[in-house]
Amino acid sequence: ETAAAIAANHLHVLPDPQLRVAFLEALLGLTKYPTLETLGAAVAAWPGILRGAGAELPHGFTRPDWGPTSQEKEKEKEREKERFSLPEGAVVALLETARHWLTRGGGVAAGLSTSACPGAAGDEWEQEYESREELRETWVQHRARLMEITKLCTCLVPVAAANAAATRVAQTCALVAAGGALDPKKNVPNANDPSGRSALDDAAGAAFEGATSFVEPVMQALPFGDAQGVQANAGQTNNEKNANPAVVAAIAPALDAMLSNALAAELASPVGVSQMSRLLEALS
């Protein structure tokens, strides 16, 4: 909590760049520390840091026919003074950390059993809480902050974010492919479910829920424009305003790969299909 407070209030005035880098490395180490309690304190610091480096959440509207007021100009000057550059590789490292946590939390928000899901830690985390519901409530808050961080990272490193999302989708789809760890042809009863629902169904749902939690904010922040924002007199979204043809071309292969892999995955069980549907919606 102390590190988060320093990051939020004082990092932009540190005069020594090396000290700033050392602090950010330490904060990233705390963010990676494998407990939800530490994650909750450390993760709160990053949105402000990323915004200080110039990241903006997507779908912010500007009115081209309205000039900024003098007060808005003053606020922008103040923001410029507080803006600083993050060290090379820092945003990509943070993005990978967010992806790791969202993978570990796959299925928790949806209330799924994660015992058979590779990489998921829901059952492990449950031992630290009085009930699964208490864990779910805690994780939902952490997940929302991690998804916000993923959006802001994507604004700064869109190509790396698109490639990371494509890798995550490919890994998830490989789990349910023939011979994969969650091949739906296997039938493993879920001992915790009196209905006899397959443990692999819950595991597949958890895997796709974790993937969607990462892919969705990436897709929302990628700078290829928002068709919903292109309406008469509606102004421009930040994505449309900042869209770069070179960046759009660079992320196209990752988008193609994500959609191809998602469409090729074959799932027939209710939970798996439900969570796969959310992934397809994220890619829409």
mmCIF file of C-alpha atoms in Angstrom:
data_model
loop_
_atom_site.group_PDB
_atom_site.id
_atom_site.type_symbol
_atom_site.label_atom_id
_atom_site.label_comp_id
_atom_site.label_asym_id
_atom_site.label_seq_id
_atom_site.Cartn_x
_atom_site.Cartn_y
_atom_site.Cartn_z
ATOM 1 C CA GLU A 1 0.000 0.000 0.000
ATOM 2 C CA THR A 2 2.887 2.352 0.731
ATOM 3 C CA ALA A 3 4.454 1.646 -2.656
ATOM 4 C CA ALA A 4 1.113 2.267 -4.360
ATOM 5 C CA ALA A 5 0.709 5.588 -2.537
ATOM 6 C CA ILE A 6 4.204 6.692 -3.579
ATOM 7 C CA ALA A 7 3.495 5.704 -7.177
ATOM 8 C CA ALA A 8 0.191 7.544 -7.258
ATOM 9 C CA ASN A 9 1.355 10.763 -5.636
ATOM 10 C CA HIS A 10 5.104 11.189 -5.953
ATOM 11 C CA LEU A 11 6.599 9.137 -8.779
ATOM 12 C CA HIS A 12 6.288 11.889 -11.405
ATOM 13 C CA VAL A 13 8.440 14.292 -9.329
ATOM 14 C CA LEU A 14 11.371 11.919 -8.755
ATOM 15 C CA PRO A 15 14.327 13.752 -10.367
ATOM 16 C CA ASP A 16 16.577 10.699 -10.759
ATOM 17 C CA PRO A 17 15.562 8.483 -13.736
ATOM 18 C CA GLN A 18 17.542 5.524 -12.363
ATOM 19 C CA LEU A 19 15.732 5.757 -9.044
ATOM 20 C CA ARG A 20 12.419 5.842 -10.896
ATOM 21 C CA VAL A 21 13.333 2.711 -12.858
ATOM 22 C CA ALA A 22 14.410 0.923 -9.679
ATOM 23 C CA PHE A 23 11.122 1.831 -8.015
ATOM 24 C CA LEU A 24 9.089 0.591 -10.987
ATOM 25 C CA GLU A 25 11.003 -2.700 -11.001
ATOM 26 C CA ALA A 26 10.249 -3.149 -7.304
ATOM 27 C CA LEU A 27 6.574 -2.308 -7.839
ATOM 28 C CA LEU A 28 6.354 -4.817 -10.687
ATOM 29 C CA GLY A 29 7.907 -7.411 -8.394
ATOM 30 C CA LEU A 30 5.195 -6.733 -5.820
ATOM 31 C CA THR A 31 2.556 -7.010 -8.550
ATOM 32 C CA LYS A 32 3.908 -10.449 -9.456
ATOM 33 C CA TYR A 33 4.029 -11.607 -5.834
ATOM 34 C CA PRO A 34 1.769 -14.702 -5.766
ATOM 35 C CA THR A 35 -0.914 -13.661 -3.269
ATOM 36 C CA LEU A 36 -4.178 -11.899 -3.971
ATOM 37 C CA GLU A 37 -3.713 -9.665 -0.923
ATOM 38 C CA THR A 38 -0.461 -8.225 -2.277
ATOM 39 C CA LEU A 39 -1.916 -8.000 -5.777
ATOM 40 C CA GLY A 40 -4.834 -5.917 -4.525
ATOM 41 C CA ALA A 41 -2.494 -3.332 -2.994
ATOM 42 C CA ALA A 42 0.065 -3.206 -5.814
ATOM 43 C CA VAL A 43 -2.264 -3.278 -8.797
ATOM 44 C CA ALA A 44 -3.974 -0.069 -7.702
ATOM 45 C CA ALA A 45 -0.828 1.930 -8.520
ATOM 46 C CA TRP A 46 -0.522 1.107 -12.203
ATOM 47 C CA PRO A 47 -3.446 2.918 -13.882
ATOM 48 C CA GLY A 48 -2.150 6.291 -12.699
ATOM 49 C CA ILE A 49 1.399 5.440 -13.794
ATOM 50 C CA LEU A 50 0.237 4.382 -17.257
ATOM 51 C CA ARG A 51 -1.886 7.500 -17.665
ATOM 52 C CA GLY A 52 1.117 9.549 -16.592
ATOM 53 C CA ALA A 53 3.016 7.947 -19.468
ATOM 54 C CA GLY A 54 0.337 9.061 -21.945
ATOM 55 C CA ALA A 55 -2.104 6.136 -22.026
ATOM 56 C CA GLU A 56 -5.775 6.940 -22.458
ATOM 57 C CA LEU A 57 -8.749 4.662 -22.042
ATOM 58 C CA PRO A 58 -10.447 4.102 -25.395
ATOM 59 C CA HIS A 59 -13.783 5.570 -26.475
ATOM 60 C CA GLY A 60 -13.142 8.980 -24.962
ATOM 61 C CA PHE A 61 -14.931 11.535 -27.113
ATOM 62 C CA THR A 62 -13.672 14.880 -28.317
ATOM 63 C CA ARG A 63 -15.737 17.500 -30.120
ATOM 64 C CA PRO A 64 -13.788 18.808 -33.118
ATOM 65 C CA ASP A 65 -16.074 21.807 -33.327
ATOM 66 C CA TRP A 66 -15.408 22.820 -29.717
ATOM 67 C CA GLY A 67 -12.089 24.430 -28.858
ATOM 68 C CA PRO A 68 -10.581 23.799 -25.413
ATOM 69 C CA THR A 69 -11.336 26.379 -22.761
ATOM 70 C CA SER A 70 -8.551 28.254 -21.000
ATOM 71 C CA GLN A 71 -9.149 26.104 -17.910
ATOM 72 C CA GLU A 72 -8.798 22.918 -19.966
ATOM 73 C CA LYS A 73 -5.569 24.265 -21.482
ATOM 74 C CA GLU A 74 -4.155 24.869 -18.010
ATOM 75 C CA LYS A 75 -5.071 21.356 -16.922
ATOM 76 C CA GLU A 76 -3.378 19.954 -20.017
ATOM 77 C CA LYS A 77 -0.200 21.908 -19.209
ATOM 78 C CA GLU A 78 -0.250 20.452 -15.696
ATOM 79 C CA ARG A 79 -0.636 16.937 -17.110
ATOM 80 C CA GLU A 80 2.272 17.521 -19.456
ATOM 81 C CA LYS A 81 4.484 18.479 -16.516
ATOM 82 C CA GLU A 82 3.559 15.249 -14.734
ATOM 83 C CA ARG A 83 4.005 13.063 -17.827
ATOM 84 C CA PHE A 84 7.079 10.853 -17.981
ATOM 85 C CA SER A 85 8.421 8.029 -20.092
ATOM 86 C CA LEU A 86 8.393 4.480 -18.811
ATOM 87 C CA PRO A 87 11.605 2.476 -19.290
ATOM 88 C CA GLU A 88 11.816 0.260 -22.362
ATOM 89 C CA GLY A 89 10.082 -3.049 -21.839
ATOM 90 C CA ALA A 90 8.173 -1.944 -18.743
ATOM 91 C CA VAL A 91 4.743 -1.829 -20.384
ATOM 92 C CA VAL A 92 5.213 -5.208 -22.084
ATOM 93 C CA ALA A 93 6.317 -6.740 -18.775
ATOM 94 C CA LEU A 94 3.260 -5.307 -17.018
ATOM 95 C CA LEU A 95 0.998 -6.541 -19.818
ATOM 96 C CA GLU A 96 2.421 -10.048 -19.426
ATOM 97 C CA THR A 97 1.868 -9.856 -15.658
ATOM 98 C CA ALA A 98 -1.788 -8.910 -16.201
ATOM 99 C CA ARG A 99 -2.205 -11.789 -18.648
ATOM 100 C CA HIS A 100 -0.658 -14.193 -16.119
ATOM 101 C CA TRP A 101 -3.036 -13.120 -13.343
ATOM 102 C CA LEU A 102 -6.121 -13.221 -15.579
ATOM 103 C CA THR A 103 -5.141 -16.741 -16.633
ATOM 104 C CA ARG A 104 -4.673 -17.783 -13.006
ATOM 105 C CA GLY A 105 -8.109 -16.424 -12.140
ATOM 106 C CA GLY A 106 -9.906 -18.114 -15.024
ATOM 107 C CA GLY A 107 -13.336 -19.392 -13.980
ATOM 108 C CA VAL A 108 -13.432 -17.799 -10.520
ATOM 109 C CA ALA A 109 -15.714 -14.916 -11.537
ATOM 110 C CA ALA A 110 -18.040 -17.380 -13.296
ATOM 111 C CA GLY A 111 -18.200 -19.707 -10.289
ATOM 112 C CA LEU A 112 -16.639 -22.658 -12.131
ATOM 113 C CA SER A 113 -14.605 -25.539 -10.775
ATOM 114 C CA THR A 114 -10.982 -25.020 -11.840
ATOM 115 C CA SER A 115 -9.420 -28.234 -10.554
ATOM 116 C CA ALA A 116 -8.845 -29.628 -14.067
ATOM 117 C CA CYS A 117 -7.920 -26.338 -15.769
ATOM 118 C CA PRO A 118 -4.190 -25.940 -16.468
ATOM 119 C CA GLY A 119 -2.840 -22.706 -15.016
ATOM 120 C CA ALA A 120 -5.983 -21.801 -13.057
ATOM 121 C CA ALA A 121 -5.602 -21.222 -9.326
ATOM 122 C CA GLY A 122 -9.165 -20.887 -8.093
ATOM 123 C CA ASP A 123 -9.115 -24.031 -5.969
ATOM 124 C CA GLU A 124 -5.744 -23.041 -4.507
ATOM 125 C CA TRP A 125 -6.918 -19.517 -3.684
ATOM 126 C CA GLU A 126 -10.147 -20.787 -2.099
ATOM 127 C CA GLN A 127 -8.162 -22.173 0.837
ATOM 128 C CA GLU A 128 -7.279 -18.594 1.838
ATOM 129 C CA TYR A 129 -10.941 -17.506 2.123
ATOM 130 C CA GLU A 130 -13.883 -18.589 4.220
ATOM 131 C CA SER A 131 -15.987 -19.383 1.160
ATOM 132 C CA ARG A 132 -15.850 -19.541 -2.616
ATOM 133 C CA GLU A 133 -18.208 -16.576 -2.766
ATOM 134 C CA GLU A 134 -15.843 -14.431 -0.693
ATOM 135 C CA LEU A 135 -13.029 -15.355 -3.071
ATOM 136 C CA ARG A 136 -15.197 -14.530 -6.073
ATOM 137 C CA GLU A 137 -16.068 -11.084 -4.713
ATOM 138 C CA THR A 138 -12.405 -10.312 -4.065
ATOM 139 C CA TRP A 139 -11.279 -11.585 -7.458
ATOM 140 C CA VAL A 140 -13.941 -9.666 -9.399
ATOM 141 C CA GLN A 141 -12.501 -6.411 -8.034
ATOM 142 C CA HIS A 142 -8.921 -7.412 -8.854
ATOM 143 C CA ARG A 143 -9.942 -8.609 -12.311
ATOM 144 C CA ALA A 144 -11.608 -5.280 -13.126
ATOM 145 C CA ARG A 145 -8.400 -3.427 -12.226
ATOM 146 C CA LEU A 146 -6.270 -5.879 -14.241
ATOM 147 C CA MET A 147 -8.542 -5.415 -17.265
ATOM 148 C CA GLU A 148 -8.224 -1.632 -16.924
ATOM 149 C CA ILE A 149 -4.431 -2.010 -16.824
ATOM 150 C CA THR A 150 -4.588 -4.238 -19.912
ATOM 151 C CA LYS A 151 -6.496 -1.525 -21.784
ATOM 152 C CA LEU A 152 -4.003 1.158 -20.826
ATOM 153 C CA CYS A 153 -1.026 -1.043 -21.758
ATOM 154 C CA THR A 154 -2.654 -1.755 -25.116
ATOM 155 C CA CYS A 155 -2.898 1.987 -25.778
ATOM 156 C CA LEU A 156 0.889 2.238 -25.354
ATOM 157 C CA VAL A 157 1.999 -1.032 -27.026
ATOM 158 C CA PRO A 158 -0.861 -2.101 -29.346
ATOM 159 C CA VAL A 159 1.157 -4.533 -31.485
ATOM 160 C CA ALA A 160 2.609 -6.360 -28.476
ATOM 161 C CA ALA A 161 -0.857 -6.507 -26.898
ATOM 162 C CA ALA A 162 -2.454 -7.915 -30.049
ATOM 163 C CA ASN A 163 0.257 -10.568 -30.328
ATOM 164 C CA ALA A 164 -0.126 -11.473 -26.639
ATOM 165 C CA ALA A 165 -3.889 -11.835 -27.081
ATOM 166 C CA ALA A 166 -3.404 -14.031 -30.156
ATOM 167 C CA THR A 167 -1.006 -16.251 -28.214
ATOM 168 C CA ARG A 168 -3.493 -16.527 -25.346
ATOM 169 C CA VAL A 169 -6.313 -17.564 -27.684
ATOM 170 C CA ALA A 170 -4.100 -20.119 -29.449
ATOM 171 C CA GLN A 171 -3.040 -21.634 -26.112
ATOM 172 C CA THR A 172 -6.636 -21.866 -24.929
ATOM 173 C CA CYS A 173 -7.933 -23.424 -28.130
ATOM 174 C CA ALA A 174 -5.079 -25.959 -28.044
ATOM 175 C CA LEU A 175 -6.363 -27.169 -24.664
ATOM 176 C CA VAL A 176 -9.677 -28.315 -26.170
ATOM 177 C CA ALA A 177 -8.240 -29.612 -29.446
ATOM 178 C CA ALA A 178 -7.916 -33.329 -30.108
ATOM 179 C CA GLY A 179 -5.318 -34.727 -27.742
ATOM 180 C CA GLY A 180 -5.270 -31.550 -25.656
ATOM 181 C CA ALA A 181 -5.467 -31.451 -21.887
ATOM 182 C CA LEU A 182 -9.178 -30.590 -22.079
ATOM 183 C CA ASP A 183 -10.128 -32.681 -25.116
ATOM 184 C CA PRO A 184 -13.953 -32.822 -24.837
ATOM 185 C CA LYS A 185 -13.920 -36.488 -25.898
ATOM 186 C CA LYS A 186 -12.545 -37.298 -22.469
ATOM 187 C CA ASN A 187 -15.241 -37.730 -19.858
ATOM 188 C CA VAL A 188 -14.144 -36.929 -16.329
ATOM 189 C CA PRO A 189 -17.075 -36.653 -13.856
ATOM 190 C CA ASN A 190 -17.029 -33.676 -11.531
ATOM 191 C CA ALA A 191 -17.056 -35.058 -8.010
ATOM 192 C CA ASN A 192 -18.189 -31.693 -6.640
ATOM 193 C CA ASP A 193 -21.215 -31.469 -8.904
ATOM 194 C CA PRO A 194 -24.209 -33.680 -7.999
ATOM 195 C CA SER A 195 -25.544 -33.273 -11.557
ATOM 196 C CA GLY A 196 -22.542 -35.206 -12.833
ATOM 197 C CA ARG A 197 -21.417 -32.399 -15.126
ATOM 198 C CA SER A 198 -18.005 -33.149 -16.580
ATOM 199 C CA ALA A 199 -15.063 -31.574 -14.774
ATOM 200 C CA LEU A 200 -13.599 -30.948 -18.224
ATOM 201 C CA ASP A 201 -16.614 -28.811 -19.116
ATOM 202 C CA ASP A 202 -15.988 -26.531 -16.142
ATOM 203 C CA ALA A 203 -12.255 -26.530 -16.912
ATOM 204 C CA ALA A 204 -12.838 -25.567 -20.556
ATOM 205 C CA GLY A 205 -15.206 -22.821 -19.458
ATOM 206 C CA ALA A 206 -12.638 -21.562 -16.956
ATOM 207 C CA ALA A 207 -9.897 -21.525 -19.590
ATOM 208 C CA PHE A 208 -12.001 -19.538 -22.051
ATOM 209 C CA GLU A 209 -13.249 -17.163 -19.335
ATOM 210 C CA GLY A 210 -9.659 -16.403 -18.369
ATOM 211 C CA ALA A 211 -8.703 -15.855 -21.999
ATOM 212 C CA THR A 212 -11.677 -13.562 -22.622
ATOM 213 C CA SER A 213 -10.800 -11.471 -19.552
ATOM 214 C CA PHE A 214 -7.519 -10.619 -21.288
ATOM 215 C CA VAL A 215 -8.622 -10.501 -24.928
ATOM 216 C CA GLU A 216 -11.672 -8.301 -24.356
ATOM 217 C CA PRO A 217 -9.818 -5.231 -22.979
ATOM 218 C CA VAL A 218 -7.110 -5.641 -25.628
ATOM 219 C CA MET A 219 -9.709 -5.594 -28.397
ATOM 220 C CA GLN A 220 -11.471 -2.596 -26.880
ATOM 221 C CA ALA A 221 -8.245 -0.577 -26.815
ATOM 222 C CA LEU A 222 -6.655 -1.521 -30.144
ATOM 223 C CA PRO A 223 -6.407 1.576 -32.390
ATOM 224 C CA PHE A 224 -8.409 0.450 -35.397
ATOM 225 C CA GLY A 225 -11.369 2.718 -34.710
ATOM 226 C CA ASP A 226 -14.857 2.167 -33.360
ATOM 227 C CA ALA A 227 -17.662 1.874 -35.894
ATOM 228 C CA GLN A 228 -20.200 2.911 -33.254
ATOM 229 C CA GLY A 229 -18.422 6.234 -32.868
ATOM 230 C CA VAL A 230 -18.715 7.152 -36.549
ATOM 231 C CA GLN A 231 -22.012 8.948 -36.491
ATOM 232 C CA ALA A 232 -23.043 12.370 -37.616
ATOM 233 C CA ASN A 233 -22.040 15.098 -35.183
ATOM 234 C CA ALA A 234 -20.758 12.503 -32.692
ATOM 235 C CA GLY A 235 -17.143 13.595 -32.878
ATOM 236 C CA GLN A 236 -14.252 11.140 -32.910
ATOM 237 C CA THR A 237 -13.139 8.537 -30.441
ATOM 238 C CA ASN A 238 -9.531 8.563 -29.268
ATOM 239 C CA ASN A 239 -9.035 5.312 -31.164
ATOM 240 C CA GLU A 240 -10.216 6.799 -34.457
ATOM 241 C CA LYS A 241 -8.276 9.994 -33.914
ATOM 242 C CA ASN A 242 -5.060 8.120 -33.103
ATOM 243 C CA ALA A 243 -5.456 5.223 -35.562
ATOM 244 C CA ASN A 244 -2.197 4.629 -37.400
ATOM 245 C CA PRO A 245 -2.361 2.687 -40.701
ATOM 246 C CA ALA A 246 1.023 1.095 -39.985
ATOM 247 C CA VAL A 247 -0.177 -0.114 -36.577
ATOM 248 C CA VAL A 248 -3.432 -1.400 -38.048
ATOM 249 C CA ALA A 249 -1.460 -3.392 -40.613
ATOM 250 C CA ALA A 250 0.851 -4.728 -37.903
ATOM 251 C CA ILE A 251 -1.974 -6.046 -35.726
ATOM 252 C CA ALA A 252 -3.960 -7.581 -38.611
ATOM 253 C CA PRO A 253 -2.165 -10.987 -38.530
ATOM 254 C CA ALA A 254 -2.873 -11.337 -34.811
ATOM 255 C CA LEU A 255 -6.550 -10.528 -35.354
ATOM 256 C CA ASP A 256 -6.774 -13.071 -38.173
ATOM 257 C CA ALA A 257 -5.106 -15.733 -36.035
ATOM 258 C CA MET A 258 -7.413 -15.099 -33.069
ATOM 259 C CA LEU A 259 -10.560 -15.360 -35.144
ATOM 260 C CA SER A 260 -9.356 -18.435 -37.067
ATOM 261 C CA ASN A 261 -8.417 -20.295 -33.887
ATOM 262 C CA ALA A 262 -11.624 -19.360 -32.100
ATOM 263 C CA LEU A 263 -13.810 -20.469 -34.999
ATOM 264 C CA ALA A 264 -11.929 -23.748 -35.368
ATOM 265 C CA ALA A 265 -12.431 -24.763 -31.730
ATOM 266 C CA GLU A 266 -15.125 -27.407 -31.286
ATOM 267 C CA LEU A 267 -17.081 -27.429 -28.026
ATOM 268 C CA ALA A 268 -20.408 -29.071 -27.312
ATOM 269 C CA SER A 269 -20.747 -28.858 -23.528
ATOM 270 C CA PRO A 270 -22.932 -26.059 -22.107
ATOM 271 C CA VAL A 271 -20.348 -24.233 -19.978
ATOM 272 C CA GLY A 272 -17.633 -24.416 -22.630
ATOM 273 C CA VAL A 273 -19.956 -23.136 -25.362
ATOM 274 C CA SER A 274 -21.179 -20.303 -23.125
ATOM 275 C CA GLN A 275 -17.664 -19.058 -22.405
ATOM 276 C CA MET A 276 -16.564 -19.564 -26.029
ATOM 277 C CA SER A 277 -19.485 -17.339 -27.039
ATOM 278 C CA ARG A 278 -18.104 -14.558 -24.852
ATOM 279 C CA LEU A 279 -14.736 -14.852 -26.551
ATOM 280 C CA LEU A 280 -16.363 -14.567 -29.978
ATOM 281 C CA GLU A 281 -18.288 -11.518 -28.773
ATOM 282 C CA ALA A 282 -15.004 -9.960 -27.648
ATOM 283 C CA LEU A 283 -13.611 -10.520 -31.136
ATOM 284 C CA SER A 284 -16.658 -9.091 -32.898
#
